């Protein structure tokens, strides 16, 4: 049916409901050339800041490196969206292996980490991505000669 869903028993559209039958953009250049809507939705009071300039980040000393907390609050679809950047000094661990009900995505920006997940370890380098699923036992240790910096995103549905 080419992207159209037919709802059984629907004989007419509810009052005020219209359907736009536009094709999705086929390329990035086509997408950015499409005019924005006349009026954007108004921001909701209390919406969190969602753009973080590196120049404005204030890192705090953790004893094993440094950390900046970017977000740790409700978003429009999540109970909590938690984002931070951590730097571990050489030889340091983030914490003992632990687990939690939320999903966690970690992107290694620089350095070398030994990653522990559910009894197995793996050594990774810059650009690597770690995904810790709900209730995975996990932890990281900097096994490199210099700092290891990674970005963490926790999704709490």
mmCIF file of C-alpha atoms in Angstrom:
data_model
loop_
_atom_site.group_PDB
_atom_site.id
_atom_site.type_symbol
_atom_site.label_atom_id
_atom_site.label_comp_id
_atom_site.label_asym_id
_atom_site.label_seq_id
_atom_site.Cartn_x
_atom_site.Cartn_y
_atom_site.Cartn_z
ATOM 1 C CA UNK A 1 0.000 0.000 0.000
ATOM 2 C CA UNK A 2 3.090 2.244 -0.315
ATOM 3 C CA UNK A 3 3.217 3.643 3.222
ATOM 4 C CA UNK A 4 -0.546 4.082 3.686
ATOM 5 C CA UNK A 5 -2.209 2.263 6.568
ATOM 6 C CA UNK A 6 -5.901 1.461 6.164
ATOM 7 C CA UNK A 7 -7.802 1.432 9.453
ATOM 8 C CA UNK A 8 -10.594 -1.137 9.517
ATOM 9 C CA UNK A 9 -13.975 0.389 10.191
ATOM 10 C CA UNK A 10 -12.895 3.997 9.530
ATOM 11 C CA UNK A 11 -15.448 5.479 7.135
ATOM 12 C CA UNK A 12 -14.631 9.187 7.545
ATOM 13 C CA UNK A 13 -11.907 11.331 9.053
ATOM 14 C CA UNK A 14 -12.664 12.961 12.402
ATOM 15 C CA UNK A 15 -13.574 16.672 12.105
ATOM 16 C CA UNK A 16 -10.529 18.865 11.631
ATOM 17 C CA UNK A 17 -8.163 16.006 10.737
ATOM 18 C CA UNK A 18 -6.430 16.246 7.388
ATOM 19 C CA UNK A 19 -3.861 13.984 5.789
ATOM 20 C CA UNK A 20 -0.839 15.345 3.943
ATOM 21 C CA UNK A 21 0.359 13.022 1.203
ATOM 22 C CA UNK A 22 3.875 14.387 0.694
ATOM 23 C CA UNK A 23 6.759 12.165 -0.299
ATOM 24 C CA UNK A 24 9.729 12.084 2.083
ATOM 25 C CA UNK A 25 12.908 13.848 0.901
ATOM 26 C CA UNK A 26 15.223 11.599 -1.116
ATOM 27 C CA UNK A 27 18.521 13.284 -0.118
ATOM 28 C CA UNK A 28 19.996 15.531 2.560
ATOM 29 C CA UNK A 29 20.159 18.502 0.154
ATOM 30 C CA UNK A 30 16.466 18.031 -0.682
ATOM 31 C CA UNK A 31 15.602 17.804 3.023
ATOM 32 C CA UNK A 32 17.344 21.067 3.928
ATOM 33 C CA UNK A 33 15.773 22.880 0.976
ATOM 34 C CA UNK A 34 12.234 22.189 2.201
ATOM 35 C CA UNK A 35 10.675 25.295 3.744
ATOM 36 C CA UNK A 36 10.034 24.979 7.479
ATOM 37 C CA UNK A 37 6.441 25.139 8.715
ATOM 38 C CA UNK A 38 4.873 28.590 9.107
ATOM 39 C CA UNK A 39 4.904 28.241 12.883
ATOM 40 C CA UNK A 40 6.958 25.916 15.028
ATOM 41 C CA UNK A 41 5.611 24.340 18.178
ATOM 42 C CA UNK A 42 6.198 26.513 21.201
ATOM 43 C CA UNK A 43 8.804 25.208 23.641
ATOM 44 C CA UNK A 44 7.379 23.725 26.795
ATOM 45 C CA UNK A 45 8.355 25.574 29.996
ATOM 46 C CA UNK A 46 11.031 23.566 31.730
ATOM 47 C CA UNK A 47 12.324 21.902 28.546
ATOM 48 C CA UNK A 48 16.007 21.080 29.100
ATOM 49 C CA UNK A 49 18.833 22.691 27.155
ATOM 50 C CA UNK A 50 19.806 20.330 24.327
ATOM 51 C CA UNK A 51 22.899 21.974 22.801
ATOM 52 C CA UNK A 52 26.150 21.891 24.769
ATOM 53 C CA UNK A 53 29.135 23.960 23.641
ATOM 54 C CA UNK A 54 32.495 22.400 24.525
ATOM 55 C CA UNK A 55 33.765 25.884 25.411
ATOM 56 C CA UNK A 56 31.089 26.229 28.108
ATOM 57 C CA UNK A 57 31.553 22.844 29.808
ATOM 58 C CA UNK A 58 32.847 22.968 33.379
ATOM 59 C CA UNK A 59 34.603 19.700 34.244
ATOM 60 C CA UNK A 60 34.909 18.706 37.917
ATOM 61 C CA UNK A 61 37.757 16.669 39.413
ATOM 62 C CA UNK A 62 36.614 13.160 40.365
ATOM 63 C CA UNK A 63 39.823 11.931 41.973
ATOM 64 C CA UNK A 64 40.318 9.465 39.102
ATOM 65 C CA UNK A 65 39.923 12.044 36.323
ATOM 66 C CA UNK A 66 37.245 14.599 35.460
ATOM 67 C CA UNK A 67 33.548 14.723 34.614
ATOM 68 C CA UNK A 68 30.929 17.135 33.309
ATOM 69 C CA UNK A 69 27.211 16.433 33.742
ATOM 70 C CA UNK A 70 25.288 17.712 30.713
ATOM 71 C CA UNK A 71 21.790 16.394 31.445
ATOM 72 C CA UNK A 72 20.088 14.384 34.145
ATOM 73 C CA UNK A 73 16.380 15.084 33.889
ATOM 74 C CA UNK A 74 13.139 14.181 32.165
ATOM 75 C CA UNK A 75 12.881 14.643 28.417
ATOM 76 C CA UNK A 76 9.721 14.698 26.311
ATOM 77 C CA UNK A 77 9.705 10.882 26.015
ATOM 78 C CA UNK A 78 11.943 9.582 28.806
ATOM 79 C CA UNK A 79 11.610 9.541 32.565
ATOM 80 C CA UNK A 80 15.277 10.585 32.699
ATOM 81 C CA UNK A 81 17.818 11.356 29.983
ATOM 82 C CA UNK A 82 21.267 11.405 31.553
ATOM 83 C CA UNK A 83 24.325 12.547 29.574
ATOM 84 C CA UNK A 84 27.842 13.131 30.850
ATOM 85 C CA UNK A 85 31.436 13.164 29.644
ATOM 86 C CA UNK A 86 34.088 11.464 31.749
ATOM 87 C CA UNK A 87 37.865 11.440 31.534
ATOM 88 C CA UNK A 88 39.712 8.644 33.345
ATOM 89 C CA UNK A 89 43.401 9.019 34.158
ATOM 90 C CA UNK A 90 45.764 6.190 33.149
ATOM 91 C CA UNK A 91 45.270 3.072 35.277
ATOM 92 C CA UNK A 92 41.970 4.278 36.801
ATOM 93 C CA UNK A 93 38.551 2.603 36.780
ATOM 94 C CA UNK A 94 35.230 4.414 36.573
ATOM 95 C CA UNK A 95 33.764 2.302 39.397
ATOM 96 C CA UNK A 96 33.390 -1.344 40.325
ATOM 97 C CA UNK A 97 31.318 -3.392 37.857
ATOM 98 C CA UNK A 98 27.647 -2.597 38.419
ATOM 99 C CA UNK A 99 24.290 -2.916 36.681
ATOM 100 C CA UNK A 100 21.078 -0.933 36.394
ATOM 101 C CA UNK A 101 17.690 -1.225 34.685
ATOM 102 C CA UNK A 102 18.333 1.540 32.130
ATOM 103 C CA UNK A 103 20.113 1.224 28.780
ATOM 104 C CA UNK A 104 23.475 2.990 28.419
ATOM 105 C CA UNK A 105 25.480 4.011 25.349
ATOM 106 C CA UNK A 106 29.133 5.030 25.731
ATOM 107 C CA UNK A 107 31.342 6.441 22.948
ATOM 108 C CA UNK A 108 35.104 6.428 23.502
ATOM 109 C CA UNK A 109 36.545 9.692 22.227
ATOM 110 C CA UNK A 110 40.214 9.216 23.152
ATOM 111 C CA UNK A 111 42.397 6.692 24.931
ATOM 112 C CA UNK A 112 42.287 2.945 25.497
ATOM 113 C CA UNK A 113 39.772 1.183 27.729
ATOM 114 C CA UNK A 114 39.385 -2.331 28.992
ATOM 115 C CA UNK A 115 35.630 -2.947 29.043
ATOM 116 C CA UNK A 116 34.011 -5.542 31.276
ATOM 117 C CA UNK A 117 30.537 -6.827 30.275
ATOM 118 C CA UNK A 118 28.890 -9.827 31.923
ATOM 119 C CA UNK A 119 32.142 -11.624 32.775
ATOM 120 C CA UNK A 120 34.018 -10.852 29.547
ATOM 121 C CA UNK A 121 36.600 -8.139 28.835
ATOM 122 C CA UNK A 122 37.689 -6.441 25.648
ATOM 123 C CA UNK A 123 40.227 -3.676 24.962
ATOM 124 C CA UNK A 124 38.963 -0.855 22.725
ATOM 125 C CA UNK A 125 40.286 2.388 21.239
ATOM 126 C CA UNK A 126 38.987 5.788 20.081
ATOM 127 C CA UNK A 127 35.748 5.752 18.121
ATOM 128 C CA UNK A 128 34.555 2.534 19.753
ATOM 129 C CA UNK A 129 30.998 2.302 21.064
ATOM 130 C CA UNK A 130 29.813 0.383 24.110
ATOM 131 C CA UNK A 131 26.147 -0.485 24.587
ATOM 132 C CA UNK A 132 25.209 -1.782 28.014
ATOM 133 C CA UNK A 133 21.755 -3.298 27.927
ATOM 134 C CA UNK A 134 19.439 -3.337 30.920
ATOM 135 C CA UNK A 135 20.934 -5.291 33.827
ATOM 136 C CA UNK A 136 24.285 -5.991 32.095
ATOM 137 C CA UNK A 137 27.155 -6.119 34.589
ATOM 138 C CA UNK A 138 29.654 -3.567 33.251
ATOM 139 C CA UNK A 139 32.620 -1.345 34.037
ATOM 140 C CA UNK A 140 35.631 0.251 32.334
ATOM 141 C CA UNK A 141 39.309 0.712 33.165
ATOM 142 C CA UNK A 142 41.823 2.953 31.425
ATOM 143 C CA UNK A 143 44.638 0.627 30.291
ATOM 144 C CA UNK A 144 46.394 3.258 28.161
ATOM 145 C CA UNK A 145 49.311 5.569 28.918
ATOM 146 C CA UNK A 146 47.227 8.753 28.783
ATOM 147 C CA UNK A 147 43.719 9.908 29.595
ATOM 148 C CA UNK A 148 40.640 8.129 28.237
ATOM 149 C CA UNK A 149 37.616 10.338 27.534
ATOM 150 C CA UNK A 150 34.166 8.978 26.788
ATOM 151 C CA UNK A 151 30.624 10.272 26.384
ATOM 152 C CA UNK A 152 27.797 8.521 28.212
ATOM 153 C CA UNK A 153 24.076 8.553 27.406
ATOM 154 C CA UNK A 154 21.641 6.795 29.767
ATOM 155 C CA UNK A 155 18.037 6.187 28.701
ATOM 156 C CA UNK A 156 15.503 5.749 31.516
ATOM 157 C CA UNK A 157 12.084 4.915 29.994
#
